[in-house]
Coordinates of C-alpha atoms and ligand atoms in Angstrom, one line a residue:
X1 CA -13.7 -19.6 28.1
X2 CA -12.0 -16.9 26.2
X3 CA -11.1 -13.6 28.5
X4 CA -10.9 -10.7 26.5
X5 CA -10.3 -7.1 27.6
X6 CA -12.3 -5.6 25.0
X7 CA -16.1 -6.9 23.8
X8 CA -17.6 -5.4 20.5
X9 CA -21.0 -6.2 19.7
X10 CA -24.3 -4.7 17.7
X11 CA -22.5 -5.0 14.5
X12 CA -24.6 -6.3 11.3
X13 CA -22.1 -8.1 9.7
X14 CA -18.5 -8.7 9.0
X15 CA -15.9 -9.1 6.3
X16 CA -13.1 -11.4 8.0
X17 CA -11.5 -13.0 5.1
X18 CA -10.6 -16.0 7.0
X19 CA -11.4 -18.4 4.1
X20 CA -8.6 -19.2 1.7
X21 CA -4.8 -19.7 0.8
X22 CA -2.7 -16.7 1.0
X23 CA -2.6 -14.5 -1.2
X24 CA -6.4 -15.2 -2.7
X25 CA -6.2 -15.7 -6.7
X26 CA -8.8 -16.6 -9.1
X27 CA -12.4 -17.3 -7.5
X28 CA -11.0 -17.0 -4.3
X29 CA -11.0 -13.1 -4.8
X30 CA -14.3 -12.9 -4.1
X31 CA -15.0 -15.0 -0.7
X32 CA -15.4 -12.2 1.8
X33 CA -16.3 -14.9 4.9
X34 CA -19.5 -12.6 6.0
X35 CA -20.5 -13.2 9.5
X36 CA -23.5 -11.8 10.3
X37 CA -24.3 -10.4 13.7
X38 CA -20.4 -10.5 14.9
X39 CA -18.9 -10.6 17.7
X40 CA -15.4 -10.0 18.7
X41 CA -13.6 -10.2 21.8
X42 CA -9.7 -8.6 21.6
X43 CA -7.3 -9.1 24.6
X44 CA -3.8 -7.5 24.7
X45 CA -4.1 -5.6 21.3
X46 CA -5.3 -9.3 19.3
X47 CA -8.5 -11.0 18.5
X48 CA -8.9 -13.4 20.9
X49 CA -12.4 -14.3 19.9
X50 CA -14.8 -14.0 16.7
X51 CA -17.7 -15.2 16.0
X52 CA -21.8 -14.6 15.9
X53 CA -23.0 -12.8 18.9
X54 CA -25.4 -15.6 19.6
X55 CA -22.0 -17.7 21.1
X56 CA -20.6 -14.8 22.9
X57 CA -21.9 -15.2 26.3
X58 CA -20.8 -19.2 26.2
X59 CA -17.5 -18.6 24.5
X60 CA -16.3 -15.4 26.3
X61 CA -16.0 -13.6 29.7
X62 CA -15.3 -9.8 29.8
X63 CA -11.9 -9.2 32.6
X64 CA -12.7 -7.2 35.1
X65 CA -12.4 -3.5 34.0
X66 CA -12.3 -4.3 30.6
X67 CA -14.4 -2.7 27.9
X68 CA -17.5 -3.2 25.9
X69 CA -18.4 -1.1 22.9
X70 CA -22.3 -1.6 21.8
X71 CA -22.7 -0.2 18.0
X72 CA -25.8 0.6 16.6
X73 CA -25.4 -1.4 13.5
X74 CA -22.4 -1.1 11.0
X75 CA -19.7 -3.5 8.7
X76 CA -17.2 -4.7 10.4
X77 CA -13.8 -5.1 8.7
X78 CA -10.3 -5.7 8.9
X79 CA -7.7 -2.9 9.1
X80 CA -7.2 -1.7 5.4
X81 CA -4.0 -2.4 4.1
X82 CA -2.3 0.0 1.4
X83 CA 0.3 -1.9 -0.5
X84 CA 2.3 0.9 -2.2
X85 CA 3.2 4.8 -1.1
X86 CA 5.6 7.3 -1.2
X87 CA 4.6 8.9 1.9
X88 CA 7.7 10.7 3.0
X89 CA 8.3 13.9 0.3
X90 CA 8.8 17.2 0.6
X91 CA 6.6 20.2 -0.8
X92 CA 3.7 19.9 -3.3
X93 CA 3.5 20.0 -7.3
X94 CA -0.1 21.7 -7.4
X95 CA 1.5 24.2 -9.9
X96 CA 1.9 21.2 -12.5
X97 CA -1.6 20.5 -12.7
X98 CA -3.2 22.7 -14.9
X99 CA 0.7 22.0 -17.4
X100 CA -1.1 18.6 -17.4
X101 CA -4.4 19.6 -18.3
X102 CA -3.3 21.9 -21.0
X103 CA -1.2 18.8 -22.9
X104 CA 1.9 17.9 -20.9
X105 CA 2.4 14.6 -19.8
X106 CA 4.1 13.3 -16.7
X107 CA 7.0 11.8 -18.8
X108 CA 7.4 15.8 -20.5
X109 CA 7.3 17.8 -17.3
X110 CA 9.8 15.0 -15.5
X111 CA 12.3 15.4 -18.8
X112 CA 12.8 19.2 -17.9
X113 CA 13.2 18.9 -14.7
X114 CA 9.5 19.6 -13.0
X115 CA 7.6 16.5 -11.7
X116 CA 9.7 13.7 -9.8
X117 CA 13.3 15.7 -10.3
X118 CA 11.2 18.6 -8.5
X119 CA 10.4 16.5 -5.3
X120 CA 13.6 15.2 -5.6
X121 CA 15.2 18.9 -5.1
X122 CA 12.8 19.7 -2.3
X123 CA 13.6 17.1 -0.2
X124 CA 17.0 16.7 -0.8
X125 CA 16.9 20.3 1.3
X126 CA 14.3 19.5 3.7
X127 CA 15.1 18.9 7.2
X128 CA 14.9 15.8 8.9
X129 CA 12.0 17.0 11.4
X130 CA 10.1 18.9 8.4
X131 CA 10.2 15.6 6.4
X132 CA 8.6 14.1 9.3
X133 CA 6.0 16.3 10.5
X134 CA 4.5 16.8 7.4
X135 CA 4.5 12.7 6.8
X136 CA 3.1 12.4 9.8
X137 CA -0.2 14.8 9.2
X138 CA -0.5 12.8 6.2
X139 CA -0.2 9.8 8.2
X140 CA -2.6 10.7 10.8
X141 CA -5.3 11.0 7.6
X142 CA -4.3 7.9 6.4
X143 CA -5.6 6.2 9.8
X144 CA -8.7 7.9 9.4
X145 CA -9.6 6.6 6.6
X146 CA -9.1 3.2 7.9
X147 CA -5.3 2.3 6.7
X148 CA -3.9 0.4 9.7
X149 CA -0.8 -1.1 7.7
X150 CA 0.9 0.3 4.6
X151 CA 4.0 0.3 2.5
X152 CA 6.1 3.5 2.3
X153 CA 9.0 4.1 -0.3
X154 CA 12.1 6.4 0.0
X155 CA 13.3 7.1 -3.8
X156 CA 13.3 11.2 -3.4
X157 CA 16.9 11.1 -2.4
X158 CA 18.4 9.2 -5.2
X159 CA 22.0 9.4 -3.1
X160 CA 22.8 7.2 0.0
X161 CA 22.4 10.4 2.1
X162 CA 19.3 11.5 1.2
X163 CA 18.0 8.0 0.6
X164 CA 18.7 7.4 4.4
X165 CA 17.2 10.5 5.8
X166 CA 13.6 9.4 4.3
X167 CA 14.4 5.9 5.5
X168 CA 15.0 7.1 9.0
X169 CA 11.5 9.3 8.9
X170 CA 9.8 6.4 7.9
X171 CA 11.3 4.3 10.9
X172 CA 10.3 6.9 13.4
X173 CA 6.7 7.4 11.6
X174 CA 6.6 3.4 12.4
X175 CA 7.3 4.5 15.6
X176 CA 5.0 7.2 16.0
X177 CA 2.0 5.6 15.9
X178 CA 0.6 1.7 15.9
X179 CA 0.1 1.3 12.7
X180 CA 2.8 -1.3 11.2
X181 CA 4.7 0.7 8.2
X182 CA 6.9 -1.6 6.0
X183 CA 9.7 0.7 4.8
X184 CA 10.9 -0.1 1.1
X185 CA 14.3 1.1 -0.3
X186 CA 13.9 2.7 -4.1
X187 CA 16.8 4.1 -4.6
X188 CA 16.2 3.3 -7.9
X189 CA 13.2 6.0 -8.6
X190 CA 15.4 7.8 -11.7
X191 CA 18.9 8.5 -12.6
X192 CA 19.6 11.7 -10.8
X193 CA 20.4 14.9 -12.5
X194 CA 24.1 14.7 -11.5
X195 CA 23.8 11.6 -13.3
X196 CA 22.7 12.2 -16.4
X197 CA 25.0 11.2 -18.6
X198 CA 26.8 8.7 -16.6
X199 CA 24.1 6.5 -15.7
X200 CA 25.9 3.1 -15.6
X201 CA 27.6 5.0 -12.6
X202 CA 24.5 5.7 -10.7
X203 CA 23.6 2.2 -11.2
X204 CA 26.7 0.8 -10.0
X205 CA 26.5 2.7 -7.1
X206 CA 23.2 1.9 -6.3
X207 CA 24.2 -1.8 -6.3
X208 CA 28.0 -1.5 -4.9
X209 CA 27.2 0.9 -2.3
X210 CA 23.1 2.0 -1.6
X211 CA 22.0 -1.3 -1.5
X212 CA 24.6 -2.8 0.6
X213 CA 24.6 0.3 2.9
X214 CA 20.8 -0.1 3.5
X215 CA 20.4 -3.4 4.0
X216 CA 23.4 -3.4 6.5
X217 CA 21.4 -0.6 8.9
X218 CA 18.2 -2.7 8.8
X219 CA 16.6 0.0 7.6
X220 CA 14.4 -1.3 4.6
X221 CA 12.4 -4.5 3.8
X222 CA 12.2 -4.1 0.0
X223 CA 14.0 -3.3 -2.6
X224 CA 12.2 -1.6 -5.5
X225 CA 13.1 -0.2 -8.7
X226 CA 11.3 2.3 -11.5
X227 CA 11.2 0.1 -14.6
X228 CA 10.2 2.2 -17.7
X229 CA 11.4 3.8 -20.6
X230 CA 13.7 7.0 -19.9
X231 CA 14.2 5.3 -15.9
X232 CA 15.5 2.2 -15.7
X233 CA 15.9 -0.5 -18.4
X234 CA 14.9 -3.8 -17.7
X235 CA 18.8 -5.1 -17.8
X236 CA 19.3 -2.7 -15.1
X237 CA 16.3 -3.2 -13.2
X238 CA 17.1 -7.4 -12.6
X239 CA 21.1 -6.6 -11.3
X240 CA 19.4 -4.2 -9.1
X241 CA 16.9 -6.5 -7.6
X242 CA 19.2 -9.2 -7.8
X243 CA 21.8 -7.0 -5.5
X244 CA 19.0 -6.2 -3.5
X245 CA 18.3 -9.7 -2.6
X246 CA 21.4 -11.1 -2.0
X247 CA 21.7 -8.5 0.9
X248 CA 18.7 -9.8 2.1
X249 CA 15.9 -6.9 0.9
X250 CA 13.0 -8.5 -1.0
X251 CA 12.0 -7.3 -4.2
X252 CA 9.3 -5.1 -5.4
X253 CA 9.2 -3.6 -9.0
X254 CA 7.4 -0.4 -10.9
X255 CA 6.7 -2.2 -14.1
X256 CA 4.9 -1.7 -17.3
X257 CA 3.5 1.4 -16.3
X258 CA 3.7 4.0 -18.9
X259 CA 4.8 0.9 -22.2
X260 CA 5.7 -2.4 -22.0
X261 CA 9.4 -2.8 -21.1
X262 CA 10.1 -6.2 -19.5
X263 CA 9.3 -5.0 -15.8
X264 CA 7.1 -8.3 -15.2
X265 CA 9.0 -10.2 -17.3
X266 CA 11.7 -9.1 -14.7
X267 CA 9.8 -9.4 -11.7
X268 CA 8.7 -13.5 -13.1
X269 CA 12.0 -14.1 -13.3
X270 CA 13.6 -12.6 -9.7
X271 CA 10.6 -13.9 -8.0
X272 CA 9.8 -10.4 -7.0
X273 CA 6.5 -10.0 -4.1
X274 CA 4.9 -7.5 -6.1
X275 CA 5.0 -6.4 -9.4
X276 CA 3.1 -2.7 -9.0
X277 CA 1.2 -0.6 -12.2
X278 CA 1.0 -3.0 -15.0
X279 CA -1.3 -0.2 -17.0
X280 CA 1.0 -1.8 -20.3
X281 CA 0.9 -4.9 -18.9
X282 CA 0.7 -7.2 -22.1
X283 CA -1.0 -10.9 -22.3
X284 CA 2.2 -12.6 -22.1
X285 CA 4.2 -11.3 -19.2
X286 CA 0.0 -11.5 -17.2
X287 CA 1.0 -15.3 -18.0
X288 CA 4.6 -15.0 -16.5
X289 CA 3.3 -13.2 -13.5
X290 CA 0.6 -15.8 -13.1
X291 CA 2.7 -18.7 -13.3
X292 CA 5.6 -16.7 -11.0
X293 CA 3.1 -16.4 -8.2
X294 CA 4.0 -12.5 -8.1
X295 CA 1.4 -10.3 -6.7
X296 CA 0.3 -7.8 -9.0
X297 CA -0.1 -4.2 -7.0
X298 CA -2.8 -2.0 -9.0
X299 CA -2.8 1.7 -8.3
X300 CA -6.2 2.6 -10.2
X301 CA -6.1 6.3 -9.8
X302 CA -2.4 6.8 -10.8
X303 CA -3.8 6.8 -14.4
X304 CA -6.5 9.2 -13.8
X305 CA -4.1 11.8 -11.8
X306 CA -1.5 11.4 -14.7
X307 CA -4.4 11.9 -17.0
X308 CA -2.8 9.2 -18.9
X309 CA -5.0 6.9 -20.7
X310 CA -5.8 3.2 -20.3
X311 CA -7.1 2.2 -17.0
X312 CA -5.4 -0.6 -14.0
X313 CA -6.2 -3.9 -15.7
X314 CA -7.4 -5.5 -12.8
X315 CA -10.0 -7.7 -14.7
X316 CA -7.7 -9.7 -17.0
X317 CA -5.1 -10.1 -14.2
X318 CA -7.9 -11.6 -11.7
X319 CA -9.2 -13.8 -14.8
X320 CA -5.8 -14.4 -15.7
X321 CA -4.9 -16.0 -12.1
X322 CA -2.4 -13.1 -10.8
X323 CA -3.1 -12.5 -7.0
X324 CA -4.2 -8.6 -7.1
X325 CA -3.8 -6.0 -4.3
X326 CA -4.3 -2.4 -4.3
X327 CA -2.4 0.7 -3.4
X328 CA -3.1 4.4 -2.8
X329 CA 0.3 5.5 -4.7
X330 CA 0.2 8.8 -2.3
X331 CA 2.8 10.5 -4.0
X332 CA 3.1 13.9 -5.4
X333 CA 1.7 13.5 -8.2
X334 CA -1.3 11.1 -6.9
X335 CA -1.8 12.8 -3.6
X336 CA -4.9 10.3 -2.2
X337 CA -4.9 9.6 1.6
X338 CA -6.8 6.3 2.2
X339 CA -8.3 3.4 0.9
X340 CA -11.4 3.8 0.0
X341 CA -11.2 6.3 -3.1
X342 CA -9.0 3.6 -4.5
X343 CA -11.2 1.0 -4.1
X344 CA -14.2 2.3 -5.8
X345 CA -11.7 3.0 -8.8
X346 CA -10.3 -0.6 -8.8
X347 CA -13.9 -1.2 -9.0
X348 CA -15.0 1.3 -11.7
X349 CA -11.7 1.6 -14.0
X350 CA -10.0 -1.4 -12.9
X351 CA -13.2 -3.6 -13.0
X352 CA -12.8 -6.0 -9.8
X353 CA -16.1 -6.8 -7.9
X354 CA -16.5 -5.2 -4.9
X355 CA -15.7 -8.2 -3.0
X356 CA -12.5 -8.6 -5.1
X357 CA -11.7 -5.0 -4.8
X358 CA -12.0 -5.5 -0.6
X359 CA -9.5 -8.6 -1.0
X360 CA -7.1 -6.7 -2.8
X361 CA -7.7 -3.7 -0.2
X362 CA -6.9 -6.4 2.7
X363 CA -5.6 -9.6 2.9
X364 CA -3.7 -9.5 -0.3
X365 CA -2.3 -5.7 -0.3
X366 CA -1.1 -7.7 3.6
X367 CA 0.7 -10.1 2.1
X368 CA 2.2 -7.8 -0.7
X369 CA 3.8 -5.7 1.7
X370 CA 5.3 -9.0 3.9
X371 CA 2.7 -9.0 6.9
X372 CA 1.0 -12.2 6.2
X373 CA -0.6 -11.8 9.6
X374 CA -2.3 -8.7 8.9
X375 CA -5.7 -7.9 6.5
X376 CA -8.1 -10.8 8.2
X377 CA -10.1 -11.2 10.9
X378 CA -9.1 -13.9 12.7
X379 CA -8.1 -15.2 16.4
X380 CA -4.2 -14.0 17.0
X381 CA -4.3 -11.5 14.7
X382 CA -3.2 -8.3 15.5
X383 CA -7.0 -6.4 16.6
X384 CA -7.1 -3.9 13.9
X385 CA -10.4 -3.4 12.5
X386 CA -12.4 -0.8 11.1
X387 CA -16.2 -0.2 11.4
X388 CA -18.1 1.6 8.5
X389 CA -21.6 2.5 8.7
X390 CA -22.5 1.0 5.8
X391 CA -25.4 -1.5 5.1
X392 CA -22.6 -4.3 3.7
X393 CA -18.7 -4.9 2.9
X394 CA -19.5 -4.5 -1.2
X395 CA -20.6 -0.9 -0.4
X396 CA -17.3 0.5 0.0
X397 CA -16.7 -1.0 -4.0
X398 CA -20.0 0.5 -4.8
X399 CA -20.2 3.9 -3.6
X400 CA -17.8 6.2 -5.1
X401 CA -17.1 7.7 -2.1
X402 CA -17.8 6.1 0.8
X403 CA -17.9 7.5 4.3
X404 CA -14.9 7.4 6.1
X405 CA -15.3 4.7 9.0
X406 CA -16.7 5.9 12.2
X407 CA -14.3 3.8 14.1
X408 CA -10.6 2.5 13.8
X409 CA -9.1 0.3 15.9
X410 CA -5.4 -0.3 15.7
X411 CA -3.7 -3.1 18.1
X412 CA -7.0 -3.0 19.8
X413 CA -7.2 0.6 20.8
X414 CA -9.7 3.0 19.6
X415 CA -8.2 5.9 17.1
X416 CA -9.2 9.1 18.7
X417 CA -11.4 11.2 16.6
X418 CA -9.3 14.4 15.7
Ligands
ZN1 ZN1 5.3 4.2 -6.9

């Protein structure tokens, strides 16, 4: 008999994605695992037990004082997982909206100084505490929406000090609540201003000294870098990675975003986890990133808030055999705060299948950001789950907007409703 603190039951059905290798490729994209009239029993913040409710009472006895929650229908699934954001910023860029609408594009307004140099500026003045209590109301909408893990980049810095300050905010958000944030270094967002015309200097002392200084505080996971035309060439873009691997920070890469400059062709060839964008992506380096086993992050509505053309080219990579996840890219400039916006997109402009879509949302985005573990339903994982009152798992690709979910567990426990 399982003993289990906490008993949910009167759910329709459930997503688990317990099926598969890890990541899912290929066909594999598509195999939700549905169980239909599930069960689950969690003890000490894990699944203990899943399974159809018809197996419960044989399988499972309740603790004494523990806790059972009876929904009135409802899909059950795991915890979503978003796999790329730049949560920690200072101020806003609303004003630059209505530049873009009227024929500026994001590379124009960052080239004078607006955009990503803006941010930059901000939070290079912000205060430690205001960093963090405006991350954290973001963070806080994030959960209820039904994120329970996500990626989070510094890169608004862009020196060690400043690097370190959003670094440190990330590591108390972690802290703040029980949802697992994986803290990424990107040091290597732009040449800074200061810079400008000495960029082999920034670049050497991103590798000599950032990197090193990072990795030695145990302060980041990944190592990313911003590999585009007018940021950082592809040359530079592999020493960096490289650097960032030998002290021990995985790597991560912004590639083929805006053209088509060598970032996957990079990320193939340093075995990066992720390569993230790929909106230029071309047919060869899809191959590279195929063969390479590198997990292509899609950010379908970083396109649309740029109001760039072309759209996340999440059919071809799927067809193509590139493991896909998703990301929100919460940023300035994309400001979206949870997952399911981004899946309907992925769905619409990127054109995965719903069920592909939720994959990438879940157990792949988990293994893009390193927490294997995480995005499934399964006995010993971690109990986060989300409940949606929705009539099946493909609605949330379906529906443009979906309904937030009426309930979030993270570890087990219940998110209060704000
Ligand atoms: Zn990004």
């Amino acid at each position: 008999m399982v003993r289990a603190d906490t008993i949910l039951t009167g759910l329709d059905v459930a997503a688990t994605l317990a099926e598969g290798d890890l990541p899912r490729r290929g066909k594999e994209m598509g195999e939700l695992s549905l169980l239909e009239h599930p069960a689950v029993a969690i003890s000490e913040g894990r699944i203990a037990w899943i399974g159809p409710r018809s197996r419960l009472r044989r399988e499972v006895t309740l603790r004494k004082g523990g806790k059972r929650r009876e929904f009135s229908g409802g899909t059950l699934l795991p915890g979503l997982i978003d796999a790329h954001t730049h949560l920690v910023f200072a101020g806003d860029r609303s004003g630059e909206v209505g530049r873009k609408i009227l024929g500026e594009s994001y590379l124009d307004i960052a080239r004078i100084g607006g955009g990503l140099f803006r941010t930059v500026r901000e939070t290079r003045k912000a205060s430690e505490a205001t960093l963090y209590r405006d991350a954290l109301a973001r963070l806080h909408r994030l959960l209820r929406w039904g994120t329970t893990s996500l990626e989070a980049k510094s890169g608004y810095g862009l020196n060690l000090a400043s690097e370190l300050k959003i670094l440190r905010v990330i590591r108390k958000l972690a802290g703040a609540t029980p949802a697992q944030i994986v803290p990424t270094f990107l040091g290597a967002h732009a040449i800074p201003p200061e810079h400008e015309k000495s960029r082999e200097a920034y670049v050497n002392d991103l590798v000599r000294h950032q990197i090193p200084a990072v990795a030695q505080q145990g302060i980041a996971r990944f190592c990313d870098v911003f590999c585009e035309e007018g940021f950082f060439t592809a040359e530079e873009s592999r020493w960096i990675l490289v650097a960032g691997k030998a002290a021990g920070l995985a790597a991560k890469i912004h590639a083929d975003e805006f053209s088509s400059g060598g970032g996957s062709a990079v990320a193939a060839e340093v075995r990066a986890v992720s390569a993230d964008h790929l909106l230029a992506v071309s047919e060869t380096d899809i191959g590279q990133l195929a063969r390479a086993g590198v997990i292509g992050v899609l950010l379908p509505l970083t396109p649309f808030a740029s109001l760039a053309p072309g759209r996340s080219k999440g059919r071809e990579l799927v067809d193509a055999g590139v493991p896909v996840a998703l990301g929100s890219d919460l940023c300035p400039n994309s400001w979206v705060e949870g997952m399911p916006l981004v899946i309907s997109h992925a769905v619409y402009s990127g054109h995965l299948t719903p069920a592909e879509a939720l994959t990438a949302a879940t157990v792949n985005a988990a293994v893009a950001i390193g927490l294997p573990e995480a995005g499934r339903l399964v006995p010993g994982a971690r109990a986060d789950l989300t409940v949606f009152d929705l009539p099946g798992p493909e609605h949330l690709g379906y529906r443009l907007t979906a309904p937030p979910p009426t309930e979030v567990f993270l570890a087990g426990q219940s998110l209060p409703h704000a």
